[in-house]
Coordinates of C-alpha atoms in Angstrom, one line a residue:
Chain A
M1 CA 69.7 106.7 82.8
S2 CA 71.4 106.6 79.5
L3 CA 75.1 105.9 79.5
L4 CA 77.1 106.1 76.3
V5 CA 80.7 104.9 76.1
V6 CA 83.2 105.7 73.2
G7 CA 86.1 103.7 72.6
S8 CA 87.6 100.6 71.0
V9 CA 85.7 97.6 69.9
A10 CA 88.3 95.3 68.8
F11 CA 89.8 91.8 68.6
D12 CA 92.5 90.2 70.8
A13 CA 94.8 87.1 70.8
I14 CA 95.8 86.5 74.4
K15 CA 98.3 84.0 76.1
T16 CA 98.5 83.7 79.8
P17 CA 99.8 80.9 82.2
Y18 CA 96.2 79.4 81.9
G19 CA 96.2 79.1 78.1
K20 CA 95.6 81.0 75.0
T21 CA 93.1 82.3 72.5
D22 CA 92.6 82.8 68.8
K23 CA 91.3 86.2 67.7
I24 CA 88.5 86.9 70.3
L25 CA 86.1 89.9 70.8
G26 CA 87.7 92.5 72.9
G27 CA 88.3 96.3 73.1
A28 CA 87.7 98.8 76.2
A29 CA 84.1 99.8 74.8
T30 CA 83.0 96.2 74.7
Y31 CA 84.2 95.2 78.4
F32 CA 82.9 98.6 79.6
S33 CA 79.4 98.2 77.9
L34 CA 79.0 94.6 78.8
A35 CA 79.6 95.3 82.5
A36 CA 77.5 98.3 82.6
S37 CA 74.7 96.7 80.8
F38 CA 73.8 94.9 84.0
F39 CA 73.0 98.2 85.7
T40 CA 71.6 100.6 83.1
H41 CA 70.7 101.1 79.4
V42 CA 74.2 101.4 77.3
R43 CA 75.0 103.1 74.1
V44 CA 78.2 102.1 72.2
V45 CA 80.0 104.6 69.8
A46 CA 82.9 102.8 67.9
V47 CA 84.4 101.7 64.7
V48 CA 84.8 98.1 63.4
G49 CA 86.0 96.5 60.1
D50 CA 84.5 93.5 58.1
D51 CA 85.7 91.2 60.8
F52 CA 83.0 92.4 63.0
T53 CA 80.0 90.2 62.2
E54 CA 76.7 89.3 63.2
K55 CA 78.2 86.9 65.9
E56 CA 80.0 89.7 67.6
K57 CA 77.1 92.1 67.4
H58 CA 75.1 89.5 68.9
V59 CA 77.1 89.5 72.3
F60 CA 76.1 93.3 72.7
H61 CA 72.3 92.6 71.8
A62 CA 72.2 89.6 74.1
R63 CA 72.9 92.2 76.8
G64 CA 70.3 94.8 75.3
I65 CA 73.3 97.1 74.3
D66 CA 72.5 99.7 71.6
T67 CA 75.0 99.2 68.9
S68 CA 73.5 101.7 66.4
G69 CA 76.7 104.0 67.0
I70 CA 79.1 101.3 66.0
V71 CA 80.5 102.3 62.4
H72 CA 81.3 99.8 59.9
Q73 CA 84.1 100.4 57.7
R74 CA 86.1 98.5 55.0
G75 CA 89.2 97.0 56.6
K76 CA 90.0 95.0 59.7
S77 CA 89.0 96.0 63.4
F78 CA 91.7 97.0 65.8
F79 CA 93.6 93.9 66.9
W80 CA 95.8 93.3 69.8
S81 CA 98.0 90.3 70.5
G82 CA 99.5 90.0 74.0
E83 CA 101.1 87.7 76.5
Y84 CA 101.1 87.8 80.4
G85 CA 103.6 86.1 82.5
D86 CA 103.3 85.1 86.0
N87 CA 102.8 88.8 87.1
V88 CA 99.4 89.6 85.6
N89 CA 100.2 93.3 85.9
D90 CA 102.8 93.1 83.0
A91 CA 101.4 92.3 79.4
K92 CA 103.9 92.0 76.8
S93 CA 102.4 93.1 73.5
L94 CA 103.3 91.0 70.5
D95 CA 101.2 92.8 67.9
T96 CA 99.1 95.7 67.6
Q97 CA 97.1 96.6 64.1
L98 CA 95.1 99.8 64.2
G99 CA 93.2 98.8 61.2
V100 CA 90.0 101.1 60.7
F101 CA 90.6 102.4 64.2
A102 CA 93.5 104.5 62.8
N103 CA 90.8 106.8 61.5
F104 CA 88.4 106.8 64.1
N105 CA 86.8 110.1 64.4
P106 CA 83.7 109.4 66.6
Q107 CA 80.4 111.3 65.7
I108 CA 77.6 111.1 68.2
P109 CA 74.3 110.1 66.5
A110 CA 71.5 112.8 66.8
K111 CA 69.5 110.3 68.8
F112 CA 72.2 109.7 71.4
K113 CA 72.5 113.7 72.2
D114 CA 70.2 113.3 75.2
T115 CA 73.0 111.1 76.8
E116 CA 73.3 111.9 80.4
Y117 CA 76.4 109.7 81.6
L118 CA 79.3 109.5 79.2
F119 CA 82.5 107.5 79.4
L120 CA 85.6 108.4 77.4
A121 CA 87.4 105.0 77.1
N122 CA 91.2 105.1 76.4
I123 CA 91.5 106.8 73.0
D124 CA 93.4 110.0 71.8
P125 CA 92.5 112.9 74.3
R126 CA 91.7 115.0 71.0
L127 CA 88.9 112.6 70.3
Q128 CA 87.7 112.4 73.8
L129 CA 87.4 116.2 74.0
N130 CA 85.6 116.2 70.6
V131 CA 83.2 113.9 71.8
R132 CA 82.7 115.6 75.2
R133 CA 81.9 118.7 73.3
Q134 CA 79.3 116.9 71.1
L135 CA 77.6 115.9 74.4
N136 CA 77.6 119.3 76.2
G137 CA 74.5 118.4 78.1
A138 CA 76.0 115.4 79.7
K139 CA 75.4 115.3 83.6
F140 CA 78.5 113.3 84.5
V141 CA 81.5 112.6 82.2
A142 CA 84.3 110.1 83.0
G143 CA 87.4 109.2 81.1
D144 CA 90.3 106.9 80.9
T145 CA 94.0 107.3 79.6
M146 CA 97.2 105.6 79.5
N147 CA 101.1 106.2 79.5
Y148 CA 101.2 106.8 75.7
W149 CA 98.9 109.9 75.8
I150 CA 100.4 111.0 79.1
N151 CA 104.0 111.0 77.6
G152 CA 102.9 111.9 74.0
S153 CA 99.9 114.2 73.9
R154 CA 100.2 116.1 77.1
P155 CA 98.7 119.5 76.2
Q156 CA 95.6 117.6 74.7
L157 CA 95.3 115.4 77.7
E158 CA 95.2 118.5 80.1
E159 CA 92.6 120.0 77.9
M160 CA 90.6 116.7 78.3
L161 CA 91.0 116.6 82.1
K162 CA 89.4 120.0 82.3
A163 CA 86.3 118.6 80.5
V164 CA 85.7 115.5 82.7
D165 CA 84.0 115.0 86.1
A166 CA 86.1 112.0 86.8
L167 CA 89.4 110.4 85.7
L168 CA 89.8 106.5 86.1
I169 CA 93.5 105.5 86.0
N170 CA 95.8 102.7 87.5
D171 CA 98.8 103.6 90.1
T172 CA 101.4 103.7 87.4
E173 CA 99.3 106.1 85.3
A174 CA 98.6 108.3 88.2
K175 CA 102.2 108.6 89.5
M176 CA 103.3 109.4 85.7
L177 CA 100.7 112.0 85.1
A178 CA 101.5 113.7 88.5
G179 CA 105.1 113.3 88.3
D180 CA 105.1 112.0 91.9
T181 CA 105.9 108.6 93.6
S182 CA 103.6 109.2 96.3
L183 CA 99.9 108.0 95.2
A184 CA 98.2 110.3 97.7
R185 CA 100.2 113.2 96.5
A186 CA 99.7 112.3 93.0
A187 CA 96.0 112.3 93.7
S188 CA 96.0 115.7 94.9
K189 CA 97.9 117.1 91.9
I190 CA 95.7 115.4 89.3
L191 CA 92.5 116.7 90.9
K192 CA 93.9 120.3 90.6
M193 CA 94.2 119.4 86.8
G194 CA 90.4 119.4 86.5
P195 CA 88.6 116.3 87.4
K196 CA 86.4 116.4 90.5
A197 CA 86.7 112.6 91.3
L198 CA 89.7 110.6 90.7
V199 CA 89.6 106.7 90.8
I200 CA 93.0 105.0 91.2
K201 CA 92.8 101.3 90.4
H202 CA 95.4 99.2 92.4
G203 CA 95.0 95.9 90.4
E204 CA 94.7 93.0 92.9
Y205 CA 94.5 95.5 96.0
G206 CA 91.4 97.3 94.9
A207 CA 91.0 100.8 93.9
T208 CA 90.5 104.4 95.7
V209 CA 88.4 107.2 95.0
F210 CA 89.7 110.8 95.8
F211 CA 87.5 113.7 95.7
G212 CA 88.4 117.3 94.9
H213 CA 87.6 120.4 97.0
N214 CA 84.0 120.9 97.2
A215 CA 83.4 118.1 94.5
F216 CA 79.8 117.0 94.4
G217 CA 79.4 118.5 97.9
I218 CA 80.2 115.1 99.5
G219 CA 83.4 115.9 101.5
R220 CA 87.2 115.2 100.7
H221 CA 87.5 111.9 102.3
P222 CA 88.6 109.4 99.9
F223 CA 87.1 105.8 99.7
R224 CA 88.6 102.5 99.2
A225 CA 87.0 99.3 97.5
P226 CA 88.8 96.0 97.7
T227 CA 89.3 93.2 95.2
L228 CA 88.8 89.6 95.9
P229 CA 92.0 87.7 96.6
L230 CA 91.7 85.3 93.8
E231 CA 93.7 82.1 93.4
A232 CA 93.5 81.9 89.6
V233 CA 93.5 85.1 87.4
V234 CA 93.0 83.4 84.0
D235 CA 93.1 86.5 81.9
P236 CA 93.5 90.1 83.1
T237 CA 92.5 91.6 79.8
G238 CA 89.7 94.0 80.1
A239 CA 89.7 94.3 84.0
G240 CA 90.0 98.0 84.2
D241 CA 87.5 98.7 81.6
T242 CA 85.2 96.2 83.3
F243 CA 85.8 98.0 86.6
A244 CA 84.8 101.4 84.7
G245 CA 81.7 99.7 83.3
G246 CA 80.5 98.6 86.7
F247 CA 81.4 101.9 88.1
M248 CA 79.7 104.1 85.6
G249 CA 76.7 101.7 85.0
Y250 CA 75.8 101.7 88.8
I251 CA 76.3 105.8 88.8
A252 CA 74.0 106.1 85.7
S253 CA 71.3 103.7 87.4
R254 CA 71.1 105.9 90.2
G255 CA 70.9 109.3 88.7
E256 CA 72.3 111.2 91.7
L257 CA 75.8 111.8 92.8
T258 CA 75.8 111.1 96.5
R259 CA 78.9 109.7 98.8
D260 CA 76.9 106.5 99.0
V261 CA 76.4 106.2 95.3
F262 CA 80.1 106.6 94.7
K263 CA 81.0 104.3 97.3
R264 CA 78.6 101.5 96.0
A265 CA 80.0 102.1 92.4
M266 CA 83.5 101.5 93.6
F267 CA 82.4 98.3 95.0
Y268 CA 80.4 97.3 91.9
G269 CA 83.5 98.3 89.7
G270 CA 85.6 95.9 91.7
V271 CA 83.0 93.1 91.6
M272 CA 82.7 93.3 87.9
G273 CA 86.4 93.2 87.4
S274 CA 86.7 90.1 89.6
F275 CA 84.4 88.3 87.3
T276 CA 86.1 89.3 84.0
V277 CA 89.5 87.7 85.1
E278 CA 88.0 84.4 86.0
A279 CA 88.0 83.6 82.2
F280 CA 89.4 84.6 78.8
G281 CA 88.1 87.8 77.1
T282 CA 84.3 88.7 77.6
E283 CA 83.5 84.9 78.2
R284 CA 82.6 85.5 82.0
L285 CA 80.8 88.6 81.4
Q286 CA 78.8 87.0 78.7
K287 CA 77.5 84.2 81.1
L288 CA 77.0 86.3 84.2
T289 CA 73.7 86.9 86.0
R290 CA 72.6 89.7 88.2
K291 CA 72.3 87.2 91.1
E292 CA 75.9 86.4 90.9
I293 CA 76.8 90.1 91.0
D294 CA 74.6 90.7 94.1
E295 CA 76.2 87.7 95.8
R296 CA 79.7 88.8 95.1
Y297 CA 78.8 92.3 96.2
N298 CA 78.0 90.8 99.5
V299 CA 81.2 88.8 99.7
F300 CA 83.2 92.1 98.8
R301 CA 81.3 93.9 101.6
E302 CA 82.1 91.1 104.1
L303 CA 85.6 91.7 103.2
T304 CA 86.1 94.9 104.7
H305 CA 83.0 95.5 106.7
I306 CA 83.1 96.2 110.4
E307 CA 80.3 97.5 112.5
Chain B
M1 CA 95.5 90.1 129.4
S2 CA 99.3 89.8 129.3
L3 CA 101.1 90.2 126.0
L4 CA 104.8 89.3 125.6
V5 CA 107.1 90.3 122.8
V6 CA 110.5 88.7 122.1
G7 CA 112.7 90.6 119.5
S8 CA 115.3 93.3 118.9
V9 CA 115.6 96.5 121.0
A10 CA 118.0 98.5 119.0
F11 CA 119.2 101.7 117.6
D12 CA 118.9 103.0 113.9
A13 CA 120.2 105.7 111.7
I14 CA 117.7 106.4 109.0
K15 CA 117.7 108.6 105.9
T16 CA 114.7 109.3 104.1
P17 CA 113.8 112.0 101.4
Y18 CA 112.4 114.0 104.5
G19 CA 115.6 113.9 106.3
K20 CA 117.8 111.9 108.7
T21 CA 118.5 110.7 112.1
D22 CA 121.6 110.1 114.4
K23 CA 121.4 106.9 116.3
I24 CA 117.7 106.8 117.6
L25 CA 115.8 104.0 119.6
G26 CA 114.3 101.3 117.3
G27 CA 114.0 97.6 116.9
A28 CA 111.0 95.4 116.3
A29 CA 110.1 94.8 119.9
T30 CA 110.2 98.5 120.7
Y31 CA 107.8 99.5 117.9
F32 CA 105.5 96.4 118.7
S33 CA 105.5 97.2 122.4
L34 CA 104.8 100.9 122.2
A35 CA 101.9 100.2 119.7
A36 CA 100.5 97.3 121.8
S37 CA 100.8 99.3 125.0
F38 CA 97.6 101.4 124.0
F39 CA 95.6 98.4 124.2
T40 CA 96.9 96.1 126.9
H41 CA 99.9 95.4 129.5
V42 CA 103.1 94.6 127.6
R43 CA 106.2 92.7 128.7
V44 CA 109.6 92.7 126.6
V45 CA 112.0 90.1 126.3
A46 CA 115.3 91.5 124.6
V47 CA 119.0 91.8 125.1
V48 CA 120.6 95.4 125.0
G49 CA 124.1 96.9 125.4
D50 CA 125.7 99.6 127.3
D51 CA 124.2 102.2 124.9
F52 CA 120.7 101.5 126.1
T53 CA 120.5 103.9 129.1
E54 CA 117.8 105.3 131.3
K55 CA 116.7 107.6 128.7
E56 CA 115.6 104.7 126.4
K57 CA 114.2 102.6 129.3
H58 CA 112.0 105.8 130.1
V59 CA 110.3 105.3 126.6
F60 CA 109.1 102.0 127.8
H61 CA 108.1 102.9 131.1
A62 CA 106.3 106.1 130.1
R63 CA 103.7 103.6 128.4
G64 CA 103.7 101.3 131.2
I65 CA 105.5 98.5 129.4
D66 CA 107.4 95.8 131.6
T67 CA 111.0 96.1 130.7
S68 CA 112.3 93.6 133.3
G69 CA 112.7 91.0 130.7
I70 CA 115.3 93.2 128.8
V71 CA 118.8 91.8 129.6
H72 CA 121.6 94.2 129.7
Q73 CA 125.0 92.9 128.4
R74 CA 128.4 94.5 127.9
G75 CA 128.9 95.7 124.4
K76 CA 126.9 97.7 121.9
S77 CA 123.0 97.0 121.1
F78 CA 121.9 95.9 117.6
F79 CA 122.3 98.8 115.3
W80 CA 121.1 99.4 111.8
S81 CA 121.6 102.1 109.4
G82 CA 119.6 102.4 106.1
E83 CA 118.3 104.7 103.6
Y84 CA 114.9 104.9 101.9
G85 CA 114.6 106.4 98.2
D86 CA 111.5 107.7 96.7
N87 CA 109.8 104.3 97.0
V88 CA 109.3 103.7 100.7
N89 CA 109.2 100.0 100.2
D90 CA 112.8 99.6 99.3
A91 CA 115.2 100.2 102.1
K92 CA 118.9 100.0 101.5
S93 CA 120.9 98.8 104.4
L94 CA 124.1 101.1 104.9
D95 CA 125.1 99.1 108.0
T96 CA 124.3 96.5 110.5
Q97 CA 126.0 95.8 113.6
L98 CA 124.5 92.8 115.6
G99 CA 126.5 93.7 118.8
V100 CA 125.1 91.9 121.9
F101 CA 122.2 90.5 119.8
A102 CA 124.5 88.3 118.2
N103 CA 124.3 85.8 121.2
F104 CA 120.6 86.4 121.8
N105 CA 119.3 83.4 123.7
P106 CA 116.0 84.7 125.1
Q107 CA 114.9 83.0 128.6
I108 CA 111.4 83.7 129.9
P109 CA 111.4 85.0 133.5
A110 CA 109.6 82.8 135.9
K111 CA 107.1 85.7 136.6
F112 CA 106.2 86.1 132.7
K113 CA 105.3 82.3 132.5
D114 CA 101.7 83.1 132.9
T115 CA 101.7 84.9 129.4
E116 CA 98.6 84.3 127.4
Y117 CA 99.5 86.4 124.2
L118 CA 102.8 86.1 122.8
F119 CA 104.5 87.6 119.7
L120 CA 107.6 86.2 118.3
A121 CA 109.0 89.1 116.4
N122 CA 111.6 88.6 113.5
I123 CA 114.5 86.7 114.8
D124 CA 116.1 83.4 114.1
P125 CA 113.2 80.7 114.0
R126 CA 115.2 78.4 116.4
L127 CA 114.9 81.2 119.1
Q128 CA 111.3 81.7 118.3
L129 CA 110.5 78.1 118.7
N130 CA 112.6 77.9 121.9
V131 CA 110.5 80.8 123.5
R132 CA 107.3 79.3 122.2
R133 CA 108.2 75.8 124.1
Q134 CA 109.1 78.1 127.2
L135 CA 105.4 79.4 127.0
N136 CA 103.4 76.3 126.4
G137 CA 100.5 77.7 128.2
A138 CA 100.2 80.8 125.8
K139 CA 96.6 80.9 124.4
F140 CA 97.6 82.7 121.3
V141 CA 101.0 82.9 119.5
A142 CA 101.8 84.9 116.4
G143 CA 105.1 85.4 114.7
D144 CA 107.0 87.3 111.9
T145 CA 109.7 86.4 109.8
M146 CA 111.8 87.6 106.8
N147 CA 113.6 86.7 103.6
Y148 CA 116.8 85.7 105.2
W149 CA 115.1 82.9 107.3
I150 CA 112.9 81.9 104.7
N151 CA 116.0 81.2 102.3
G152 CA 118.4 80.4 105.0
S153 CA 116.9 78.2 107.7
R154 CA 113.8 76.8 106.0
P155 CA 113.5 73.6 108.2
Q156 CA 113.7 75.6 111.5
L157 CA 111.2 78.0 110.0
E158 CA 108.9 75.2 109.1
E159 CA 109.1 73.8 112.6
M160 CA 108.2 77.2 113.9
L161 CA 105.2 77.8 111.6
K162 CA 103.8 74.5 113.1
A163 CA 104.1 76.1 116.6
V164 CA 102.3 79.4 116.0
D165 CA 98.5 80.3 115.5
A166 CA 99.3 83.3 113.3
L167 CA 102.0 84.6 110.9
L168 CA 102.4 88.2 109.9
I169 CA 104.5 88.7 106.7
N170 CA 104.4 91.0 103.8
D171 CA 103.5 90.2 100.2
T172 CA 107.1 89.6 99.1
E173 CA 107.8 87.3 102.1
A174 CA 104.4 85.4 101.5
K175 CA 105.3 84.7 97.7
M176 CA 108.9 83.8 98.7
L177 CA 107.7 81.5 101.4
A178 CA 105.1 79.8 99.2
G179 CA 107.0 79.8 96.1
D180 CA 104.0 81.2 94.3
T181 CA 103.4 84.5 92.4
S182 CA 99.8 84.6 93.5
L183 CA 99.0 85.9 96.8
A184 CA 95.8 84.1 97.3
R185 CA 97.4 80.7 96.2
A186 CA 100.4 81.7 98.4
A187 CA 98.0 82.2 101.3
S188 CA 96.5 78.9 100.9
K189 CA 100.0 77.1 100.8
I190 CA 101.3 78.9 103.9
L191 CA 98.0 78.1 106.0
K192 CA 98.7 74.3 105.1
M193 CA 102.3 74.8 106.8
G194 CA 100.8 75.3 110.2
P195 CA 99.3 78.8 111.2
K196 CA 95.7 79.1 111.6
A197 CA 95.7 82.7 110.5
L198 CA 98.0 84.6 108.1
V199 CA 98.3 88.2 107.9
I200 CA 99.7 89.5 104.7
K201 CA 100.8 93.2 104.8
H202 CA 100.6 95.1 101.4
G203 CA 102.2 98.3 102.7
E204 CA 100.3 101.2 101.4
Y205 CA 97.5 98.9 100.3
G206 CA 96.6 97.7 103.7
A207 CA 96.6 94.2 104.8
T208 CA 94.6 90.9 104.5
V209 CA 94.0 88.1 107.0
F210 CA 93.5 84.7 105.6
F211 CA 92.1 81.9 107.8
G212 CA 92.9 78.1 107.6
H213 CA 90.3 75.4 107.6
N214 CA 88.2 75.4 110.8
A215 CA 90.6 78.0 112.3
F216 CA 89.0 79.4 115.6
G217 CA 85.6 78.3 114.2
I218 CA 85.0 81.6 112.4
G219 CA 84.8 80.7 108.9
R220 CA 87.3 81.0 106.1
H221 CA 86.3 84.2 104.5
P222 CA 89.4 86.5 104.3
F223 CA 89.3 90.1 105.6
R224 CA 91.1 93.3 104.3
A225 CA 91.8 96.3 106.2
P226 CA 92.9 99.5 104.3
T227 CA 95.5 101.9 105.2
L228 CA 95.2 105.6 105.0
P229 CA 96.4 107.4 101.7
L230 CA 99.3 109.4 103.2
E231 CA 100.8 112.3 101.3
A232 CA 104.0 112.0 103.5
V233 CA 105.6 109.0 104.5
V234 CA 108.3 110.4 106.6
D235 CA 110.0 107.3 107.7
P236 CA 108.6 103.7 107.2
T237 CA 110.8 102.0 109.5
G238 CA 108.8 99.9 112.1
A239 CA 105.3 100.1 110.2
G240 CA 105.2 96.3 110.1
D241 CA 106.2 96.0 113.8
T242 CA 103.7 98.7 114.9
F243 CA 100.9 97.0 112.8
A244 CA 101.7 93.9 114.6
G245 CA 101.6 95.6 117.9
G246 CA 98.2 97.2 117.2
F247 CA 96.9 93.7 115.9
M248 CA 98.1 91.8 118.8
G249 CA 97.5 94.4 121.6
Y250 CA 93.7 94.6 120.4
I251 CA 93.5 90.8 120.4
A252 CA 95.0 90.6 124.0
S253 CA 92.7 93.3 125.1
R254 CA 89.7 91.3 124.1
G255 CA 90.5 88.0 125.3
E256 CA 88.5 86.1 122.7
L257 CA 89.3 84.9 119.2
T258 CA 86.0 85.9 117.3
R259 CA 85.8 87.0 113.6
D260 CA 84.9 90.5 114.9
V261 CA 87.9 90.7 117.1
F262 CA 90.2 89.7 114.1
K263 CA 88.6 92.3 112.0
R264 CA 89.1 95.1 114.4
A265 CA 92.5 93.9 115.3
M266 CA 93.3 94.3 111.6
F267 CA 92.0 97.9 111.5
Y268 CA 93.9 98.8 114.8
G269 CA 97.1 97.2 113.0
G270 CA 96.6 99.6 110.2
V271 CA 95.7 102.7 112.2
M272 CA 99.0 102.2 114.5
G273 CA 101.2 101.6 111.6
S274 CA 99.8 104.9 109.9
F275 CA 101.0 106.9 112.7
T276 CA 104.4 105.6 112.9
V277 CA 105.3 106.6 109.5
E278 CA 104.5 110.1 110.2
A279 CA 107.6 110.9 111.8
F280 CA 111.1 109.4 112.4
G281 CA 111.6 106.3 114.5
T282 CA 109.4 106.0 117.5
E283 CA 108.7 109.7 117.7
R284 CA 105.0 109.7 116.8
L285 CA 104.1 106.5 118.8
Q286 CA 105.7 108.3 121.9
K287 CA 103.3 111.4 121.6
L288 CA 100.3 109.3 120.6
T289 CA 97.1 109.4 122.5
R290 CA 94.3 107.0 122.8
K291 CA 92.0 109.6 121.6
E292 CA 93.8 110.1 118.2
I293 CA 93.8 106.3 117.7
D294 CA 90.0 106.2 118.3
E295 CA 89.7 109.2 115.8
R296 CA 91.8 107.5 113.1
Y297 CA 90.1 104.3 113.5
N298 CA 86.8 106.1 112.6
V299 CA 88.6 107.5 109.6
F300 CA 89.7 104.1 108.4
R301 CA 86.3 102.7 109.1
E302 CA 84.7 105.5 106.8
L303 CA 87.4 104.7 104.2
T304 CA 85.8 101.4 103.2
H305 CA 82.4 101.3 105.1
I306 CA 79.2 100.9 103.1
E307 CA 76.0 100.2 104.8

């Protein structure tokens, strides 16, 4: 089924204890679409500048991703430079230049109006809501957000939450959004704000999906997927967006919202994220094969499976 | 099979956001033995003072625990007073009085010499080693430790680590012991220090068991058990010791060290821990039934199970 992502296609310069990069391809929509492309056909809506060349476009095309929704504007693409210390959960931003992204006002091309699965990557909730309204026929809509919008655009974010089926955020964001220090209580509160499903990502501890009352008719029991204990997290950039790509890509590939589909989607999210952090930027995703994904899925399953 | 625990039988006064207690029964060996008693016959070796009365002894006897290894001395039992804030992982110690525990020098009674499964709860590694040597015939020995010994009694702790089959510690302790910020790397380093199995407890995120090279002939793949996302952690005191009790109790009940037994032991550890935190002190464990344990085991299984 058709899966569309709206978000940043950008450039990053990253430093981690394992090394550093010059300006390399990044952005939430990039990680998302590369990950999702292993499961279904993916469409990207984004804005880029003059620095986004045929070389970058090829990264998407090599994975069969439809880039006709990527608008080119005069100027520079969004650029972020950051440094990770030993604790991979804390990135120190060294530089952020919005570039053409500052005026991003996503318009969904007419030929994308039949989109069934939609992911609203982390952008201004006003834009997320605007996109959501352009795709009223979508069957399943998920979104991401961050502390900046939770603190600074609360009313708009609350509107957005009423318009999505699922929200994917991390522990810190969930506690901040709910104003609660207990993750389970925070989940209950957020589910009352609108989304039927809430995926909370725990970094190296995996992720849990919580379901609202009567959501999808599949019961309220939460489900937790692990991550692989990795000795070397070379670059954590994009891990969350990659998780979302695996999660949404798998769901779109199945076309039905059963409990089993959600469970496997959580596992595929973790599997895809575990690859991304093995190398800088999108390097690992670009080289990945479906066979490797299936093999690691089995490793993840063995990690928690009891008869 | 016979399971023996050596550790503290003590009194605690606890304050959490859910309320506070006067002096109530606590101590690592108490939580451990109550949890383990649901799976196998348990023997306790500890020292207590005059404040340990028939009332406290009855808590053990009601669960069929052999208390003949609990030595009574003139004076007070170990006493700890602590307060938990919103973050249940951080306890603030308000008062610690060693009492008769200061001169604890555990001697294993002759009738306990046939012990097959031994748990060395968190005490001075010199004492742990001494007990281990008194029970040379034990089939499977596990131990716990803490930052105090990791920093202050390193050589003795390293000796202890060579003498145990399994070590059960938390994330912070594992990183401290290995001197590494990556949990997976820390696990590899600790397994080289002696234990064949290393259980790292992640608090609300569950626990992972890592295996050393050729350990028990069951392969090196780690295994992760979840915890239940709980809305109310009333009192986290003893959760780790309860986990250890469920883990060791189940292993002792099976009498063989297969991969399946370790996996289920990890789940039972998590299950037992999830009950303890529902009420203050040992209150929940005292009221618990085997039926409740089995039901929650199924909830834990459903939490991560994919076909």
